[in-house]
Amino acid sequence: MRQKIIHKSTELFLTLGFKSVTMDDIANEMGISKKTIYVHFSNKTKLVETVTFYLFETICEGIDDICEASKNPIEELYDIKMFVMHHLKNEKSSPQYQLRKYYPQIYSMLKIKQFEKMHESVQESLQDGVDTGLFRDSIDVDFISRMYFNGMTGIKDGAIFPNQKFPMEYLMESYLEYHLRAIVTEKGFKILNQFITKNQS
């Protein structure tokens, strides 16, 4: 039952937002009593925390699988982007923003974990790109990895990139191209260009 509650809550929070969904909504959607939810989660904050880190772990596992299977670091970043977009349902309700606003402690914990995970995997990916001649060998791998994380976090700020003007799909696509254009070699650009062309068609 605990897993069922987590799954249904994840779906509702991502679709409608962390603030908007009540414990009553979750109980009604599942056809169970609110008491049943409280047996497993003492309050909504505990449920939000569990869902947040469940989603984080799920996405991490998926990213690890993509990294192992990908042909090159450019394809890897595009595959990760598609995977994350699918999992976060295009973030129509800005769950990250709601999490930051209404559950700041959970958001801070998540951001630290996201940075640790992303910094490590992006560094490996960047180094692989340098070693295979797709990325310039003069790049500072540690610096670029931190910049990439900062940018990916920054584009989710609705105050700077309002959702009505910049859909998340567009932001992630544009930021990825912006990031890669800055570091690719000619050899890398040929691969990047295939993705740009494919996404424009």
CSV table of C-alpha atoms in Angstrom, one decimal:
chain,number,residue,atom,x,y,z
A,1,MET,CA,0.0,0.0,0.0
A,2,ARG,CA,2.9,2.4,0.8
A,3,GLN,CA,4.3,2.0,-2.7
A,4,LYS,CA,0.9,2.5,-4.2
A,5,ILE,CA,0.5,5.8,-2.3
A,6,ILE,CA,3.9,6.9,-3.4
A,7,HIS,CA,3.2,6.1,-7.1
A,8,LYS,CA,-0.2,7.9,-7.1
A,9,SER,CA,1.1,10.9,-5.1
A,10,THR,CA,4.1,11.2,-7.5
A,11,GLU,CA,1.7,11.3,-10.5
A,12,LEU,CA,-0.6,13.9,-8.9
A,13,PHE,CA,2.2,16.1,-7.6
A,14,LEU,CA,3.9,16.2,-11.0
A,15,THR,CA,0.7,16.9,-12.8
A,16,LEU,CA,-0.9,19.4,-10.4
A,17,GLY,CA,1.9,20.6,-8.1
A,18,PHE,CA,3.0,19.9,-4.6
A,19,LYS,CA,0.9,22.7,-3.1
A,20,SER,CA,-2.3,22.1,-5.0
A,21,VAL,CA,-2.7,18.4,-4.2
A,22,THR,CA,-4.2,17.6,-0.7
A,23,MET,CA,-4.2,14.4,1.2
A,24,ASP,CA,-8.0,14.2,0.5
A,25,ASP,CA,-7.3,14.4,-3.3
A,26,ILE,CA,-4.8,11.4,-3.0
A,27,ALA,CA,-7.3,9.4,-0.9
A,28,ASN,CA,-10.2,10.1,-3.4
A,29,GLU,CA,-8.0,9.2,-6.4
A,30,MET,CA,-7.0,5.9,-4.8
A,31,GLY,CA,-10.5,5.1,-3.4
A,32,ILE,CA,-9.0,4.8,0.2
A,33,SER,CA,-9.5,6.7,3.4
A,34,LYS,CA,-7.2,9.5,4.5
A,35,LYS,CA,-6.5,7.4,7.6
A,36,THR,CA,-4.8,4.8,5.5
A,37,ILE,CA,-2.4,7.4,4.1
A,38,TYR,CA,-1.6,8.6,7.6
A,39,VAL,CA,-0.7,5.0,8.7
A,40,HIS,CA,2.2,5.3,6.3
A,41,PHE,CA,3.0,9.0,6.3
A,42,SER,CA,2.5,11.1,9.5
A,43,ASN,CA,1.8,14.3,7.5
A,44,LYS,CA,1.9,15.7,4.0
A,45,THR,CA,5.5,17.1,4.4
A,46,LYS,CA,6.7,13.5,5.0
A,47,LEU,CA,4.9,12.3,1.9
A,48,VAL,CA,6.3,15.1,-0.2
A,49,GLU,CA,9.8,14.3,1.0
A,50,THR,CA,9.4,10.6,0.3
A,51,VAL,CA,8.0,11.3,-3.2
A,52,THR,CA,10.7,13.8,-4.0
A,53,PHE,CA,13.5,11.4,-3.2
A,54,TYR,CA,11.7,8.4,-4.8
A,55,LEU,CA,11.6,10.4,-8.0
A,56,PHE,CA,15.2,11.5,-7.7
A,57,GLU,CA,16.4,7.8,-7.2
A,58,THR,CA,14.2,6.7,-10.2
A,59,ILE,CA,15.7,9.3,-12.4
A,60,CYS,CA,19.2,8.6,-11.2
A,61,GLU,CA,18.8,4.9,-12.1
A,62,GLY,CA,17.5,5.8,-15.5
A,63,ILE,CA,20.4,8.2,-16.2
A,64,ASP,CA,22.9,5.5,-15.1
A,65,ASP,CA,21.4,3.1,-17.6
A,66,ILE,CA,21.5,5.7,-20.4
A,67,CYS,CA,25.2,6.5,-19.6
A,68,GLU,CA,26.1,2.8,-19.9
A,69,ALA,CA,24.3,2.3,-23.1
A,70,SER,CA,25.1,5.5,-25.0
A,71,LYS,CA,27.4,5.6,-28.0
A,72,ASN,CA,28.9,9.0,-27.2
A,73,PRO,CA,28.5,11.9,-24.7
A,74,ILE,CA,26.4,14.1,-27.1
A,75,GLU,CA,23.8,11.4,-27.7
A,76,GLU,CA,23.9,10.7,-24.0
A,77,LEU,CA,22.9,14.2,-23.1
A,78,TYR,CA,20.0,14.2,-25.6
A,79,ASP,CA,18.8,10.8,-24.3
A,80,ILE,CA,19.0,12.0,-20.7
A,81,LYS,CA,17.0,15.1,-21.7
A,82,MET,CA,14.2,13.0,-23.3
A,83,PHE,CA,14.2,10.7,-20.3
A,84,VAL,CA,13.9,13.5,-17.7
A,85,MET,CA,11.2,15.3,-19.7
A,86,HIS,CA,9.2,12.1,-19.9
A,87,HIS,CA,9.5,11.5,-16.1
A,88,LEU,CA,8.8,15.1,-15.1
A,89,LYS,CA,5.8,15.3,-17.5
A,90,ASN,CA,7.1,18.5,-19.0
A,91,GLU,CA,6.8,20.1,-15.6
A,92,LYS,CA,3.6,22.0,-16.5
A,93,SER,CA,2.8,22.7,-12.9
A,94,SER,CA,6.4,23.8,-12.1
A,95,PRO,CA,6.9,21.2,-9.3
A,96,GLN,CA,10.5,22.4,-8.7
A,97,TYR,CA,9.2,25.9,-8.1
A,98,GLN,CA,6.5,24.8,-5.8
A,99,LEU,CA,8.9,22.6,-3.9
A,100,ARG,CA,11.3,25.5,-3.4
A,101,LYS,CA,8.5,27.9,-2.3
A,102,TYR,CA,6.5,25.7,0.0
A,103,TYR,CA,9.0,23.0,1.1
A,104,PRO,CA,12.3,24.9,1.2
A,105,GLN,CA,14.1,22.3,3.4
A,106,ILE,CA,13.2,19.4,1.2
A,107,TYR,CA,14.2,21.5,-1.9
A,108,SER,CA,17.6,22.3,-0.3
A,109,MET,CA,18.3,18.6,0.4
A,110,LEU,CA,17.3,17.7,-3.1
A,111,LYS,CA,19.5,20.3,-4.7
A,112,ILE,CA,22.6,19.1,-2.8
A,113,LYS,CA,21.8,15.5,-3.9
A,114,GLN,CA,21.1,16.6,-7.5
A,115,PHE,CA,24.4,18.5,-7.6
A,116,GLU,CA,26.4,15.5,-6.2
A,117,LYS,CA,24.9,13.1,-8.8
A,118,MET,CA,25.0,15.4,-11.8
A,119,HIS,CA,28.4,16.9,-11.1
A,120,GLU,CA,29.9,13.4,-11.0
A,121,SER,CA,28.1,12.0,-14.1
A,122,VAL,CA,28.6,15.2,-16.2
A,123,GLN,CA,32.3,15.3,-15.3
A,124,GLU,CA,32.7,11.7,-16.5
A,125,SER,CA,30.7,12.5,-19.7
A,126,LEU,CA,32.8,15.6,-20.4
A,127,GLN,CA,36.1,13.7,-19.9
A,128,ASP,CA,34.8,11.0,-22.3
A,129,GLY,CA,34.1,13.7,-24.8
A,130,VAL,CA,37.6,15.1,-24.5
A,131,ASP,CA,39.2,11.7,-24.7
A,132,THR,CA,37.2,10.8,-27.9
A,133,GLY,CA,37.9,14.1,-29.6
A,134,LEU,CA,34.3,15.3,-29.5
A,135,PHE,CA,34.9,18.1,-26.9
A,136,ARG,CA,37.9,20.5,-26.9
A,137,ASP,CA,40.8,19.3,-24.9
A,138,SER,CA,41.3,22.8,-23.4
A,139,ILE,CA,38.0,22.8,-21.5
A,140,ASP,CA,38.1,22.9,-17.7
A,141,VAL,CA,36.0,19.8,-17.0
A,142,ASP,CA,35.2,20.7,-13.3
A,143,PHE,CA,34.2,24.3,-14.2
A,144,ILE,CA,32.0,23.3,-17.2
A,145,SER,CA,30.3,20.6,-15.1
A,146,ARG,CA,29.3,23.1,-12.5
A,147,MET,CA,28.2,25.7,-15.1
A,148,TYR,CA,26.0,23.0,-16.7
A,149,PHE,CA,24.3,22.2,-13.4
A,150,ASN,CA,23.8,25.9,-12.7
A,151,GLY,CA,22.3,26.5,-16.1
A,152,MET,CA,20.0,23.4,-15.9
A,153,THR,CA,18.8,24.6,-12.5
A,154,GLY,CA,18.5,28.2,-13.7
A,155,ILE,CA,16.2,27.6,-16.6
A,156,LYS,CA,13.6,26.2,-14.2
A,157,ASP,CA,13.3,29.6,-12.5
A,158,GLY,CA,9.8,30.8,-13.6
A,159,ALA,CA,10.6,34.4,-12.7
A,160,ILE,CA,13.3,34.5,-15.3
A,161,PHE,CA,11.8,32.1,-17.8
A,162,PRO,CA,8.0,32.3,-17.5
A,163,ASN,CA,6.3,29.1,-18.6
A,164,GLN,CA,3.8,30.9,-20.9
A,165,LYS,CA,6.7,32.2,-23.0
A,166,PHE,CA,9.3,29.4,-22.6
A,167,PRO,CA,7.9,25.9,-22.5
A,168,MET,CA,10.2,23.5,-20.6
A,169,GLU,CA,10.9,21.4,-23.7
A,170,TYR,CA,12.1,24.5,-25.5
A,171,LEU,CA,14.3,25.6,-22.6
A,172,MET,CA,16.0,22.2,-22.2
A,173,GLU,CA,16.5,21.8,-26.0
A,174,SER,CA,17.9,25.4,-26.3
A,175,TYR,CA,20.1,25.1,-23.3
A,176,LEU,CA,21.6,21.8,-24.3
A,177,GLU,CA,22.5,23.2,-27.8
A,178,TYR,CA,24.0,26.3,-26.2
A,179,HIS,CA,26.1,24.2,-23.8
A,180,LEU,CA,27.3,21.8,-26.4
A,181,ARG,CA,28.1,24.4,-29.1
A,182,ALA,CA,30.5,26.0,-26.5
A,183,ILE,CA,32.6,22.8,-26.0
A,184,VAL,CA,32.4,20.7,-29.2
A,185,THR,CA,35.2,20.2,-31.7
A,186,GLU,CA,34.5,20.0,-35.5
A,187,LYS,CA,34.1,16.3,-35.1
A,188,GLY,CA,31.7,16.8,-32.2
A,189,PHE,CA,29.7,19.4,-34.1
A,190,LYS,CA,28.9,17.0,-36.9
A,191,ILE,CA,27.2,14.7,-34.4
A,192,LEU,CA,25.5,17.7,-32.6
A,193,ASN,CA,24.2,19.0,-35.9
A,194,GLN,CA,22.4,15.7,-36.6
A,195,PHE,CA,20.4,16.2,-33.3
A,196,ILE,CA,19.7,19.9,-34.1
A,197,THR,CA,18.5,19.1,-37.6
A,198,LYS,CA,16.4,16.1,-36.3
A,199,ASN,CA,14.7,18.3,-33.6
A,200,GLN,CA,13.9,21.1,-36.1
A,201,SER,CA,12.2,18.8,-38.5
